[in-house]
Amino acid sequence: MSNACSYRQLFLSLCLLFCLTFPCCVKSDELQILLTLKSALNKSSTDVLDSWEAAGSVCSFNGITCNGDGSVKEIELSNLKLTGVLPLDSICQLQSVDKLSFGYNLLYGAITDDLNNCSKLQYLDLGNNLFSGSFPEISSLSELRYLYLNGSGISGPFPWKSLETMTNLTVLSLGDNPLDRTPFPNEILKLKQLSWLYLANCSIEGEIPPAIGDLTELIDLELQMNYLSGELPSEIGNLHKLWQLELYSNGLTGKLPVGMRNLTSLEYFDASDNNFEGDISEVGYLTNLVSLQLFENQFRGQIPPELGEFKKLVNVSLYTNMFTGPLPQKLGSWADFNYIDVSENLLSGPIPPDMCKKGTMTKLLMLQNRFTGEIPTTYANCASLKRFRVSNNSLSGIVPAGIWGLPQVDIIDIAYNQFEGPITSDIKNAKEIGILSTQYNRLSGELPEEISEATSLVTIELNNNQISGEIPRGIGELKSLSSLQLQNNRLSGSIPESLGSCASISNVNMANNSLSGRIPSSLGSLPTLNTLDLSRNELSGRIPESLSSLKLNLFDLSYNRLTGPVPQSFSVEAYNSSLAGNPGLCSSTIQYFKKCPPDSGMSKSVRTLIVCFAVVALLLSSLGCFLYLRRTEKDGDRSLKEESWDVKSFHVLTFTEDEILDSIKQENLIGKGGSGNVYKVMLANGVELAVKHIWNTDSHGRRKSRSSTPMLGRRTGKEKEFDAEVQTLSSIRHVNVVKLYCSITSEDSSLLVYEYLRNGSLWDRLHMSQKMELDWDTRYEIAVGAAKGLEYLHHGCERPVIHRDVKSSNILLDEFLKPRIADFGLAKMVQANGGKDSTHVIAGTHGYIAPEYGYTYKVNEKSDVYSFGVVLMELVSGKRPIEPEFGDNKDIVSWICSKIQNKESVLSIVDPRIPVAFKEDAVKVLKIAILCTTKLPALRPTMRTVVQMLQEAEPCKLVGIVINKDGEVKKKETMESAEKLNP
Ligand SMILES: *[C@@H]1O[C@H](CO)[C@@H](O)[C@H](O)[C@H]1NC(C)=O
Ligand SMILES: *[C@@H]1O[C@H](CO)[C@@H](O)[C@H](O)[C@H]1NC(C)=O
């Protein structure tokens, strides 16, 4: 290759020499330059350059525009997936080129100062590439009009001084580059022709200079995501042509200046996520606004009534401020209004009735205010509505029936109001609804049977209402249902047997109703059930033996009319309170209950009859079972071996796919999860592996039938989950992240082959096993290791990976109890420029889910930080995320929150199994846990900071001293200053 290269260079320089003597050969010289460019770009992606051939004329090449004399004027090669190093040394030998456009490619390497030879350049676009290093001085490009370097990959200092000579610059776009921190570059203020200035996310700090008002040609000014502070200068009002002003995610303070009102051309204004305060009366003059984003500030006062007359306004987001007074009643009634989010303010008065007048509204978010009155009936016909959330207000009246059946709605949240009336059968039309949240109202009437037709439902929260009648028999149709909260109502009748078909359900609470009859034994077959509270009802009969197989965080059957013996697995003192208030229960081992009579009092003949009958039944059923097992085993065998398998390996393999396939059988089964079975495989060479087997299912959860046609492009939920896991894990290598050896897939099922971790999960160690207790040192090392694994996922990969289901059962322990993060089924690569609404999927495990999941769905790395904080709390307290002792609807976070008032009760949080000498150390980790579980995601530390803080909380060793990364010994910082380090 180097030979070819130097040959080409020799050829080129010979040609150049030639040209100096014979100017007529300019064109063949330019041909050579373009061929050099072509050969520098990766062949596999350059079909578009096929027309670039030695025999051709440069002016006929794709992407080339020529001057009248046949010399190259423009090169336009943007957005072509080109990869390679740009040979600027040769390109800038093109004497008359005035436009170079290479944006949105995959070009890499340095941008060299050869650029200065392109002295006629008016248009330069190198943005959205993978360049590296700092950008060169380009003072000789004084004729530039357009300079796009946004997202190009350049870093370090930027040569701001070079800009001074470019007096004709109209577009300057430098944002989204990791440049060195700099005050606002004054050189820019001299560029009077600027109409577009994009300096977002490029490390600008300090104040916005008042002279910004001199750039009166500006149409677009984007300064978001920097470190700007101080007040917005009133000179901003001089920018009469300004159409878009983006200031979000900075540290700006003070009021919106008087003078803003002169920005009469402004259509898009975003000042959210700053520290602005005072009223927003200036906004009342901006009559052309299309989008107004002021959320997460400290604004107060009234919403300007003029907003109700703005004819173009379609998006309004003012949440988390301190606004008071009513909303203008004509708000949103003029244009194709899209959404309003005014949650978390102190607003009052009625809901404006006409925001869906044009039938285009998607979100109505007015949570946590003081709104009064009824839901306007107009919204019952708003078919475009996806979110309807008005919880935590003082709204009342009957919910219009149509609201329940909005065809596109995915959240209805009217909780904590004074609503009355029934949930109507309209709900059968709500095919997209995932969350139905109506708790703490005065809803009455019966639950319609049609609720079972709303098959997307994931969460049903109807608790604390006055709902009566029976639980719909068809509830088992809700295959996605995860949480069913019916407590504190007036429900009667029995618990439907079909509940056992809700295969995704993790939380069931029916406490404090008038339910009677038996507990369906089908509940024992729910693999993911996490909490089960049926207390304070009139349930009778025996506790089904099947419940023994559940692994529950919360289990409460107290105060019913249950009778008979307590099943063996619940015959542990710890369950006494869960079973209290059932005088009919008996136990032969636990004193708390009365002794089971050795003789149940039946006549001898009846007993004999029953025994005989039972023996026969047992024989018959075991015969059936035997036959069934044989058949399924055969089935299983055949199905696995008959398939054609596709192996994707990510590490060097020491086993064959057959070895794996042979081991997928009942006796190797070690776990069942929501996403599939897990088998332990022992290879001939002694190596142990864990294999996750996922059947590809159709949308009804049935196994795909063999004869069905292969699916074309449509992936089912489980397949998607599988793809996600493979995609994520295959690109990840870290000592604290579980290793995926390979994936083996066929049309019908998929196998993931992992390393096997002998010590199970942290959950098992902490909560299930009495055998092996974890001392504080070990717990601390687990905390640090797991934190590093997550830090790697968030910050160490090409793109951040959000785990989305961090919990102690997903932290596995190797033979030395070193932790590894597992189960990425739900992980999702964060799109580098992902939309604000990153996901619709409701995921995670009760007790670990960050509050923002339920509310805005803006899930990011900080949601993992929250869940990790819960894991730290488990490590410190030894408690599970949800325990009966925390009380109704309380989890470990709120429990700890209620205990940190004084030092004694703080120490009482620490697991009694941790010796006194280590309690102070444990409290240090507890403080980090509390930071991680801060309600506002922005206030939580990043995982990188968490690792640092944990390292500083190292138990007792070298007290007062810490060794930093460079090996320097530094004074150990106090916890307080570490806290202050957080954003
Ligand atoms: C700026 O543009 C004007 C008009 O096109 C031109 O005459 C002038 O030379 C340009 N200035 C620079 C520094 O290129
Ligand atoms: C708005 O502009 C007008 C004229 O363009 C000017 O007289 C006035 O002072 C400006 N208002 C503010 C508050 O800057």
PDB file of C-alpha atoms and ligand atoms in Angstrom, residues 142-143 145 165 167-168, ligand 1:
ATOM      1  CA  SER A 142     -11.262  35.329   4.707  1.00  0.00           C
ATOM      2  CA  GLU A 143     -13.905  34.812   2.017  1.00  0.00           C
ATOM      3  CA  ARG A 145     -19.539  32.631   4.189  1.00  0.00           C
ATOM      4  CA  THR A 165     -11.070  38.198   9.111  1.00  0.00           C
ATOM      5  CA  THR A 167     -16.363  39.477   7.713  1.00  0.00           C
ATOM      6  CA  ASN A 168     -18.755  37.910   5.204  1.00  0.00           C
TER       7      ASN A 168
HETATM    8  C1  LIG B   1     -17.463  40.146   1.056  1.00  0.00           C
HETATM    9  O1  LIG B   1     -18.453  40.155   0.060  1.00  0.00           O
HETATM   10  C2  LIG B   1     -18.398  41.278  -0.791  1.00  0.00           C
HETATM   11  C3  LIG B   1     -19.581  41.261  -1.724  1.00  0.00           C
HETATM   12  O2  LIG B   1     -19.728  40.019  -2.306  1.00  0.00           O
HETATM   13  C4  LIG B   1     -17.074  41.277  -1.527  1.00  0.00           C
HETATM   14  O3  LIG B   1     -16.969  42.399  -2.367  1.00  0.00           O
HETATM   15  C5  LIG B   1     -15.943  41.302  -0.508  1.00  0.00           C
HETATM   16  O4  LIG B   1     -14.678  41.193  -1.138  1.00  0.00           O
HETATM   17  C6  LIG B   1     -16.101  40.147   0.475  1.00  0.00           C
HETATM   18  N1  LIG B   1     -15.115  40.308   1.514  1.00  0.00           N
HETATM   19  C7  LIG B   1     -14.192  39.384   1.779  1.00  0.00           C
HETATM   20  C8  LIG B   1     -13.273  39.665   2.912  1.00  0.00           C
HETATM   21  O5  LIG B   1     -14.058  38.424   1.096  1.00  0.00           O
END
